Short mmCIF file of C-alpha atoms and ligand atoms in Angstrom, two decimals:
data_model
loop_
_atom_site.label_atom_id
_atom_site.label_comp_id
_atom_site.label_asym_id
_atom_site.label_seq_id
_atom_site.Cartn_x
_atom_site.Cartn_y
_atom_site.Cartn_z
CA UNK F 19 18.12 20.66 -11.65
CA UNK F 20 20.04 17.52 -10.71
CA UNK F 21 20.08 15.81 -14.43
CA UNK F 22 20.21 12.22 -12.00
CA UNK F 23 16.26 13.73 -11.43
CA UNK F 24 13.93 11.07 -12.56
CA UNK F 25 11.77 12.94 -15.55
CA UNK F 26 8.53 14.28 -14.60
CA UNK F 27 6.12 14.37 -16.69
CA UNK F 28 2.04 15.26 -16.08
CA UNK F 29 0.48 13.93 -19.12
CA UNK F 30 -1.63 10.84 -20.02
CA UNK F 31 -0.30 11.45 -23.86
CA UNK F 32 3.03 12.18 -23.30
CA UNK F 33 3.82 9.10 -21.15
CA UNK F 34 2.38 6.64 -23.79
CA UNK F 35 4.09 8.20 -26.12
CA UNK F 36 7.23 7.79 -24.32
CA UNK F 37 6.26 3.83 -23.01
CA UNK F 38 5.44 3.66 -26.19
CA UNK F 39 9.95 4.65 -27.49
CA UNK F 40 11.00 2.61 -24.63
CA UNK F 41 9.03 -1.11 -25.59
CA UNK F 42 10.32 -0.04 -29.03
CA UNK F 43 13.48 -0.59 -27.64
CA UNK F 44 12.67 -3.56 -26.36
CA UNK F 45 12.88 -2.44 -22.29
CA UNK F 46 10.63 -3.79 -20.05
CA UNK F 47 8.79 -1.80 -17.83
CA UNK F 48 8.31 -1.66 -14.73
CA UNK F 49 5.38 0.26 -11.94
CA UNK F 50 5.58 1.24 -8.87
CA UNK F 51 2.37 3.63 -7.84
CA UNK F 52 2.12 6.81 -4.69
CA UNK F 53 0.54 8.80 -3.58
CA UNK F 54 4.10 10.66 -3.11
CA UNK F 55 5.75 11.70 -0.07
CA UNK F 56 7.72 9.07 -0.30
CA UNK F 57 10.04 6.82 2.42
CA UNK F 58 12.24 4.49 2.00
CA UNK F 59 9.71 1.80 2.04
CA UNK F 60 9.17 3.15 -1.66
CA UNK F 61 12.44 3.33 -2.33
CA UNK F 62 13.12 -0.20 -1.22
CA UNK F 63 9.87 -1.07 -3.66
CA UNK F 64 11.90 1.06 -6.96
CA UNK F 65 15.22 -0.92 -5.91
CA UNK F 66 13.13 -4.29 -5.88
CA UNK F 67 11.45 -2.66 -9.40
CA UNK F 68 14.73 -2.44 -10.67
CA UNK F 69 15.56 -5.59 -10.52
CA UNK F 70 12.93 -6.68 -12.34
CA UNK F 71 12.95 -4.16 -15.51
CA UNK F 72 14.92 -2.45 -17.04
CA UNK F 73 12.67 1.20 -17.27
CA UNK F 74 10.69 2.04 -14.37
CA UNK F 75 7.96 5.09 -13.57
CA UNK F 76 6.70 5.55 -10.21
CA UNK F 77 3.40 7.23 -10.69
CA UNK F 78 2.91 10.31 -7.92
CA UNK F 79 -1.18 10.80 -7.27
CA UNK F 80 -3.34 11.44 -4.21
CA UNK F 81 -6.58 10.26 -5.53
CA UNK F 82 -9.42 10.76 -4.29
CA UNK F 83 -11.06 8.49 -4.35
CA UNK F 84 -9.55 6.47 -1.73
CA UNK F 85 -10.35 8.46 0.86
CA UNK F 86 -13.34 9.10 2.85
CA UNK F 87 -14.90 12.18 3.09
CA UNK F 88 -13.84 13.12 6.89
CA UNK F 89 -10.23 11.67 6.02
CA UNK F 90 -7.05 12.89 5.28
CA UNK F 91 -7.16 14.63 1.59
CA UNK F 92 -6.67 17.40 1.95
CA UNK F 93 -3.52 17.20 4.60
CA UNK F 94 -1.63 14.23 2.70
CA UNK F 95 1.33 15.50 1.98
CA UNK F 96 2.59 16.75 -1.35
CA UNK F 97 5.87 16.45 -2.10
CA UNK F 98 6.79 16.67 -5.61
CA UNK F 99 9.90 18.14 -5.60
CA UNK F 100 11.43 16.19 -1.99
CA UNK F 101 10.44 13.03 -3.83
CA UNK F 102 12.03 13.88 -7.55
CA UNK F 103 15.24 14.74 -5.21
CA UNK F 104 14.98 10.90 -3.64
CA UNK F 105 14.57 9.12 -6.10
CA UNK F 106 17.27 10.78 -7.83
CA UNK F 107 19.69 8.30 -8.90
CA UNK F 108 17.09 5.55 -8.04
CA UNK F 109 16.19 2.79 -11.49
CA UNK F 110 12.97 5.15 -11.69
CA UNK F 111 13.08 6.87 -14.05
CA UNK F 112 9.67 8.48 -14.47
CA UNK F 113 8.10 10.16 -12.74
CA UNK F 114 4.25 10.17 -13.61
CA UNK F 115 2.17 13.02 -11.34
CA UNK F 116 -1.02 13.78 -12.72
CA UNK F 117 -3.09 16.31 -11.82
CA UNK F 118 -6.70 15.47 -10.41
CA UNK F 119 -8.12 16.32 -13.62
CA UNK F 120 -5.86 14.33 -15.66
CA UNK F 121 -6.87 11.57 -14.52
CA UNK F 122 -10.87 11.76 -14.40
CA UNK F 123 -11.18 14.29 -16.94
CA UNK F 124 -14.64 13.51 -16.52
CA UNK F 125 -15.87 12.29 -13.74
CA UNK F 126 -16.05 8.69 -12.01
CA UNK F 127 -18.99 6.56 -14.29
CA UNK F 128 -16.87 3.23 -13.91
CA UNK F 129 -15.89 2.04 -10.79
CA UNK F 130 -13.90 -0.97 -9.96
CA UNK F 131 -14.94 -3.16 -6.73
CA UNK F 132 -14.08 -6.55 -5.93
CA UNK F 133 -17.65 -6.36 -3.05
CA UNK F 134 -15.62 -9.69 -0.99
CA UNK F 135 -12.68 -8.40 -0.13
CA UNK F 136 -13.69 -4.33 -0.31
CA UNK F 137 -15.74 -4.43 2.52
CA UNK F 138 -13.70 -6.38 5.49
CA UNK F 139 -11.65 -5.03 8.59
CA UNK F 140 -10.48 -1.62 6.10
CA UNK F 141 -12.79 -1.94 4.02
CA UNK F 142 -15.54 -2.26 6.47
CA UNK F 143 -13.78 1.06 9.06
CA UNK F 144 -13.53 3.32 5.21
CA UNK F 145 -15.37 2.08 3.16
CA UNK F 146 -15.30 2.51 -1.12
CA UNK F 147 -11.84 3.14 -0.01
CA UNK F 148 -10.60 -0.45 -2.49
CA UNK F 149 -12.65 0.88 -4.73
CA UNK F 150 -11.42 3.73 -5.25
CA UNK F 151 -8.10 1.53 -5.08
CA UNK F 152 -9.33 -0.61 -7.17
CA UNK F 153 -10.32 1.69 -9.70
CA UNK F 154 -7.28 3.81 -9.24
CA UNK F 155 -4.89 0.85 -9.51
CA UNK F 156 -6.86 -0.10 -13.36
CA UNK F 157 -6.89 3.37 -14.70
CA UNK F 158 -3.07 3.99 -13.71
CA UNK F 159 -2.30 -0.33 -15.09
CA UNK F 160 -4.44 1.23 -18.23
CA UNK F 161 -1.86 3.81 -18.84
CA UNK F 162 1.48 2.72 -17.63
CA UNK F 163 0.93 -1.11 -19.13
CA UNK F 164 3.47 -2.36 -17.21
CA UNK F 165 4.89 -5.97 -17.32
CA UNK F 166 5.21 -6.24 -13.39
CA UNK F 167 3.58 -3.84 -10.92
CA UNK F 168 5.16 -3.36 -7.38
CA UNK F 169 3.01 -2.94 -4.01
CA UNK F 170 4.48 -3.13 -0.49
CA UNK F 171 2.70 -5.99 1.90
CA UNK F 172 2.42 -3.93 4.12
CA UNK F 173 -0.75 -2.55 2.10
CA UNK F 174 -1.20 -5.90 2.32
CA UNK F 175 -5.84 -6.64 1.89
CA UNK F 176 -5.18 -3.58 -1.25
CA UNK F 177 -2.35 -5.96 -2.28
CA UNK F 178 -4.51 -8.65 -1.94
CA UNK F 179 -7.88 -6.80 -4.40
CA UNK F 180 -4.74 -5.71 -7.10
CA UNK F 181 -4.50 -9.35 -6.85
CA UNK F 182 -8.40 -9.96 -7.59
CA UNK F 183 -8.70 -7.11 -10.05
CA UNK F 184 -6.02 -7.84 -12.33
CA UNK F 185 -6.33 -11.95 -11.63
CA UNK F 186 -10.48 -11.31 -13.35
CA UNK F 187 -10.02 -8.48 -15.64
CA UNK F 188 -7.67 -10.89 -17.01
CA UNK F 189 -4.57 -7.98 -16.58
CA UNK F 190 -1.19 -8.95 -18.54
CA UNK F 191 0.46 -7.17 -15.14
CA UNK F 192 2.91 -9.35 -12.59
CA UNK F 193 1.57 -7.59 -9.22
CA UNK F 194 4.64 -8.59 -6.40
CA UNK F 195 3.82 -7.73 -2.71
CA UNK F 196 7.34 -5.87 -1.95
CA UNK F 197 7.95 -7.19 2.22
CA UNK F 198 7.65 -3.86 4.51
CA UNK F 199 10.62 -1.60 5.26
CA UNK F 200 9.65 -0.93 9.19
CA UNK F 201 12.49 1.23 11.11
CA UNK F 202 14.87 -0.24 14.04
CA UNK F 203 11.78 0.50 16.59
CA UNK F 204 9.67 -2.42 14.57
CA UNK F 205 7.45 0.89 13.46
CA UNK F 206 6.53 0.08 10.03
CA UNK F 207 7.48 2.75 7.59
CA UNK F 208 3.87 4.72 6.45
CA UNK F 209 3.84 7.73 4.91
CA UNK F 210 0.75 8.63 7.63
CA UNK F 211 3.53 8.12 10.32
CA UNK F 212 4.09 11.77 9.58
CA UNK F 213 1.27 12.80 11.97
CA UNK F 214 2.96 11.28 14.97
CA UNK F 215 4.48 13.46 17.59
CA UNK F 216 6.89 12.04 18.74
CA UNK F 217 6.12 10.58 22.21
CA UNK F 218 3.49 8.87 20.16
CA UNK F 219 6.18 7.32 17.68
CA UNK F 220 7.98 5.33 20.50
CA UNK F 221 4.78 4.38 21.51
CA UNK F 222 3.64 3.37 17.81
CA UNK F 223 5.79 0.22 17.59
CA UNK F 224 3.49 -1.98 20.43
CA UNK F 225 1.85 -1.92 17.33
CA UNK F 226 4.24 -4.97 15.58
CA UNK F 227 4.77 -5.85 18.57
CA UNK F 228 2.40 -7.32 19.88
CA UNK F 229 1.61 -9.01 16.10
CA UNK F 230 5.39 -10.51 17.02
CA UNK F 231 3.89 -12.16 20.45
CA UNK F 232 1.00 -13.36 18.11
CA UNK F 233 2.48 -14.85 16.36
CA UNK F 234 4.71 -16.06 17.82
CA UNK F 235 1.20 -18.26 19.73
CA UNK F 236 0.28 -19.48 15.94
CA UNK F 237 3.81 -21.15 15.94
CA UNK F 238 3.03 -22.45 18.96
CA UNK F 239 0.01 -23.43 18.76
CA UNK F 240 -1.43 -22.09 21.99
CA UNK F 241 -3.47 -19.50 23.35
CA UNK F 242 -3.77 -18.04 20.70
CA UNK F 243 -7.53 -16.84 22.09
CA UNK F 244 -5.45 -15.43 25.03
CA UNK F 245 -2.70 -13.68 23.39
CA UNK F 246 -5.09 -11.77 20.96
CA UNK F 247 -7.43 -10.62 23.72
CA UNK F 248 -4.69 -9.87 25.60
CA UNK F 249 -2.72 -7.51 23.39
CA UNK F 250 -6.35 -5.92 22.18
CA UNK F 251 -6.19 -5.17 26.09
CA UNK F 252 -2.53 -3.24 26.16
CA UNK F 253 -3.35 -1.65 23.17
CA UNK F 254 -6.10 0.41 24.41
CA UNK F 255 -4.74 0.24 27.55
CA UNK F 256 -1.29 2.67 25.80
CA UNK F 257 -4.22 4.50 23.97
CA UNK F 258 -4.23 2.72 20.76
CA UNK F 259 -8.38 2.94 19.36
CA UNK F 260 -8.59 0.15 17.94
CA UNK F 261 -10.05 -0.78 14.95
CA UNK F 262 -9.23 -4.49 14.61
CA UNK F 263 -6.08 -6.93 15.59
CA UNK F 264 -7.27 -10.36 13.55
CA UNK F 265 -5.98 -13.48 12.47
CA UNK F 266 -6.85 -14.41 8.92
CA UNK F 267 -6.21 -16.75 5.56
CA UNK F 268 -3.65 -15.23 4.55
CA UNK F 269 -4.97 -16.82 0.90
CA UNK F 270 -8.00 -15.21 1.18
CA UNK F 271 -8.28 -13.21 3.51
CA UNK F 272 -11.42 -15.19 5.64
CA UNK F 273 -11.77 -15.98 9.03
CA UNK F 274 -11.43 -19.40 8.23
CA UNK F 275 -7.56 -18.95 9.92
CA UNK F 276 -6.41 -21.96 12.26
CA UNK F 277 -7.19 -23.93 9.62
CA UNK F 278 -5.38 -22.25 6.43
CA UNK F 279 -0.97 -23.44 6.05
CA UNK F 280 -0.65 -19.31 6.41
CA UNK F 281 -2.51 -17.31 8.14
CA UNK F 282 -1.72 -13.35 8.08
CA UNK F 283 -2.07 -11.24 12.13
CA UNK F 284 -3.45 -7.56 10.31
CA UNK F 285 -3.48 -4.31 12.60
CA UNK F 286 -5.67 -1.03 11.96
CA UNK F 287 -5.79 1.48 15.08
CA UNK F 288 -5.76 5.20 15.06
CA UNK F 289 -3.43 6.81 17.55
CA UNK F 290 -3.63 10.86 18.09
CA UNK F 291 -3.90 11.56 13.99
CA UNK F 292 -2.23 9.08 12.44
CA UNK F 293 -3.71 5.47 11.42
CA UNK F 294 -1.66 3.06 11.50
CA UNK F 295 -1.96 -1.03 9.98
CA UNK F 296 0.37 -3.43 10.20
CA UNK F 297 0.57 -7.04 9.25
CA UNK F 298 3.13 -10.68 9.70
CA UNK F 299 2.27 -13.48 7.41
CA UNK F 300 3.08 -16.64 9.96
CA UNK F 301 2.77 -20.43 9.10
CA UNK F 302 1.11 -22.13 11.04
CA UNK F 303 2.34 -25.37 12.79
O1 LIG A 22 -0.70 2.61 -1.51
C1 LIG A 22 -1.28 3.38 -2.05
O2 LIG A 22 -0.23 4.59 -2.18
C2 LIG A 22 -2.46 3.71 -3.06
O3 LIG A 22 -3.23 3.40 -2.39
C3 LIG A 22 -2.20 3.86 -4.14
C4 LIG A 22 -2.11 1.96 -4.88
C5 LIG A 22 -0.56 4.45 -4.49
C6 LIG A 22 -3.60 3.42 -5.15
O4 LIG A 22 -3.84 5.24 -5.21
#
């Protein structure tokens, strides 16, 4: 094992003891929750976390509670060895890699839910997903008790759900969103891109092109509804099965988008075995 790899801790008790030690030395703690299978997007989150704290913890936990019955929980890649290698030399000093039993020793008797935000967009297509995310993130924040927790803006609705939980439960943590890391083609980096064939991966960049075309229409305030219709038809013709392509208020994801100062254009679509999501945030004129 290389010495610059992070320490791997799998028990809640051991992690708490380690972090108590760090805090007693005056360290500010940053936290990056992940499900592993790390790519450059995650490494960018870790670099960002490292700039905001003295000690960075990355959790790697494939959370069963956020997967639906017909989703890819079993197939989701578990790559702890490669992930710890990827984090070698990064700002991450500790990987928290608990088992399901460690995280849910008594099953799920308490849930965290943000009903309004959790049932629209991805929540409509993945019932229970955000309840699973909100519950596990609250548990992780309670274990790590970081000063700052860093999430990707790619999962925009997830970020809004987590910000709402932190605000409503008065959690003493700063929740930070970091810009999406993209392939040169524009495709947002995601662990689920691994499910794409080479041809599908090239095609997948069209999601970002549609978002950009729509962002232009919003900025010019011209032909937004027509562009939306055309882009939906174009993506469908290319073979995407669209869950949604929508323009929403960037603050609260309500549909009152065109009255908002800032909107977010969000897309979710299946391409082959992969369900892909992406978004861009745009100032209205
Ligand atoms: O974005 C993810 O990888 C997951 O939803 C998260 C935040 C780690 C919770 O399991």
